[in-house]
Amino acid sequence: MGRIFLNLTFLLLLLIPLPGLTFLNKTSFALDKSSQIRGRVIDAETKSSIEFAHVLLYLQPDTIPFQITASDSKGEFLFDHLPTGEYVVKVHFMGFKSFTTSPLIVKEGAAIFRLGPIPLQIGSLAIGEVTVQAKAGNTFYQLDKKTIYVGDQMSGAGGTAYDLLHKLPSVTLNPDGQIAIHGNSNLLVYINGKPSSMKGTELLQYTVASEVKKIELITSPSAKYDASGSGGIINLITKKSSLEGFSGNVQVAADHLGGYSSDLLLNYNYKKFSFFTGIDHNKRKNEGDVEYVTNYLSDQTHFTQSGIQKSQRTNTGFRAGVDYLPNKTDKFSLSGHSGAFETDNNGDWQTVKTGTSLDTAILNSSIDRNNRQGHYSGADVTYGHKFKTPGKSISISMLWNNLNFDDQYLNLISDETGKEQMKQSTQLDKKNNNYQINADYTAPTGKIGKLEIGYQFSFNNERENYLSSLSNPPTSVITTQKTRFNGMVGAGYGTWQFKIRKFNLKAGLRAEYLNREMKTLYDRYPLHQLDLYPSLNSSFKIDSTQEILFNYTRRTDQLKTIQLDPLPRWYNFYNVMMGNPDLRNEITDQVSFDYLVNLHNLTLNSELYYYNTANKIEVIQSLYQEGIIQNRYENMGSEKTAGIEFNVGWTVNSWFRLSEKLDFIGSWLDVRVDQLTQKRSYHQGYSVTTADITLSPTTLLEADFSYYGPAMTAQTNIDQIYLAGLSFRKMFFKKSLIFTLTGRDVPGWYRKVEHVKGAGFDQVITTCNKFPIRFSLSYNLNRFRRDARKVAKVPLTE
C-alpha cells in the first residue's frame, strides 16, 4: 500500500496547474498579421474530420512552441500573425504518433501556407514530407466514450479480445475472469456496435485479439444506447480496411499449456465495393490448483476438498461481409458470422470430512466433468443515407443472432477403494434467437445544434430443457425442467447536442417498454413495465491541452433465465443453483467528472465517479440441507460506490514510455435479505504499471505489474493479488512479419484466497491458476495500406 500511496501523491502533484501552460502563449514578437499557416486533419478510413488534434508551431531553432492550437469540429487549424522566419508544425493526437512537417519559410509580406487534407490512420502512411504513425494503446476521449487502439498491443498477441482489456482505462479484469468497469460487472459487450450471438465474457473469449482494431469503452452511455448494462458497454471494433486494394493479416500462436490459435483476415476493396472475410480456429487451455475448506456451524463438521481444475475451449469461426457505396450519399452493408465451439471443464478432487460427531475421518475422491458443444450464427444488414443538408442522415439496420448448445455434467464420488458411492448426471440444451431492428435519424438544428432520434425493437426467444439424475443408493432423484422465455423491448430515444465555442453538451431521454414472460413446468411469470432513462454528456476545453468532462446516465439490466428460474439446478453434489422470479431489475444512476491533460510527452486522465444502485442483485449463499450450499439470486438492497481513477502516460524519450493506471474504489452496502441484514463498507485499490522499451526500431519489450487490493461483496472477502507480465516483440521484413512472446504472470505469483460467510457455514477457497506463456507469428499483407503508387501527395501552397 505504501507503493500505491507514493504513486497517488505523484499523480496528485501532476494535477497542479503548470505555469508553463500559460507561459507558452505569452511569447511576443514583432508580428506580420497577414502571414498564416492553415491545415486540416481527417480520418483516413471514414474521411471524417478529426477534432481536438493538438497542433504546435515552432519558430526554429526554439524548443518552446510559438503558438498552440487544436483542430476544430471540421478538423481545421490555423496559425496567424506570424513574423518572418522558419517554422515547423508538430501534431499530437491521442491514439496516433506525433508527426512533424518539413520546414516552412515565412518571408516578409503576405504568406499563406495551406496544408491539404491530412488523412490519419493506424499504421504508417507517407504524406509528402509528413510521416504519420499511430501508437497502439493510446486513449482519446469523446463525450460519452473512450477509444483505445489495441491492434498492435503485445499482451493480446495470439490471444483473445479478453487479453486486451486489463490495461485499458476504467476496466478491472480480475485474474479469475470477471470483468468490471469501475468495479461494476454488469456490462454489455458489442462487436462493431451491435450485439452478437455470444454474450459478455463468451464473446471476448471467442473473438481473436488480432481481429480487433480498437475498443470503445462507453462508460457513460447516452440515451441512444441500450439501457442494459449498468456498468457500461465494451464495443469491439474489428479490422476492416477502407483503402483500395488488397490487404489482410494471418496469425498463428501456441502456448506452454498446449493451447494454440490461428486466424486469417482478408480485405479487398475495389471502386464501390469492399469485401472482407475471416476464419479462425483456436484452442485455449487453463489449469490450476483449488482448495475448498468448509466449516458447518450446526454440527461442527470440517470439510476439505482439494484438487486440480482444468478447462479447455475450442472454437472455429467464420465471418464475411460486403459494403456497397453506389454514390456519395448511400451505403449498403451486409455481414454474417457462424461458428462451432466446445468447452470442457474437468476437476479431480480428494475430500476429507472430519468433526466431533465422527469417529474417524471420512475419505473419498470425486470427479467433475462438464462438456458443452454448440454453434452460433448471425447476420445483419444496414442501409445509410446522407442528405444534401450537411449533418443530416438516416440509418436503418436489422440483425439476427442464434445460439444453440448442449451441456452435459457428470459428478462421481468413490470411496478409498474406488467403489462408486454417488453419481449425478445432468443434461441441459438451450436454443436462443434474438431479432433486432434499429432506425436512427440525425439532423442539424440551427448553426450549433444536432438532433438525433431513433427507435429500437428487439425480441428474444429462449428454450431450455433440463434433466438431472442423482443416484444415491438405494434411491435416485430425477429433476426435470422445461423453461420458455420470451422477451420484447421497444425503445424510443432522442438526444440533442449543441456546441458553443469550447463547450459541448448532449442531453437525451430514452423510454423502454419491457414485455417478458417466463414459463416453467409449474407456473408462468409475466412482467410488463415502462421505464425512462435520461442522460447528460458534456465537455469543456480549457485550452488546447486541457479538457474537463461531466457525465450523468441512468442504466438497468435485463435479467437472464437462470436468474429467474425458481427450480433447482444441480451441477455438483455440494452446490445447487436457484433463480428468483420475484427479482426486480437493478437501477443505477452514475455521475462522473473527468479532467484531461495532454502535453507533448505526458498525458494525464483523471476521473471521479459515483454509482448509486437500487435493487442490487447478488448470489446469496445459504445451507440447502446438510452438506449442500444453496446459491440463490436476491435483491440484496442498495449499493453506493465512489472512486477515483488516474491514467498517466509519460514518454520519457524515443525509446522508453511509462504508463500507470490507478483505481481506488469505496463501496457501501446496505444488505437486506432474509439471511443477512447488515451494512458493510470496503475500499479497494487496483493498479497496473507498464513500461514500454524500444530496443531497436524492430525490437520491443514490455513489462507490467498488476495489483488487486482486497475486495468485498455481501458475503465475501478476497485477499490482495499480484501479477507480473512480460512481452517481447521482434519484427522482420519491413515489419510485415511479427514474432511476439508474452505472459501475464511469468513469475507465477497468482494466488487468490476467498473468504465466504454464509448462513450456517464458513468457507475459504484458495486458487492458484497457471497463466499461459504464449508465442505468436503474424504476417501483414500490404499492412492494411494503399499501394504506395496510389498515395496522393498532400499539396503545400503559398
XYZ file of C-alpha atoms in Angstrom, residues 34 46 256 278 294 533 621 783 785:
9
model
C -1.016 38.753 -42.806
C -14.113 7.378 -42.608
C 3.141 -23.795 -22.996
C -12.037 -14.149 -41.954
C -15.818 -25.504 4.719
C -33.594 6.668 -18.756
C -25.352 -18.494 -0.266
C -0.129 -3.796 -43.917
C -2.329 0.302 -46.624
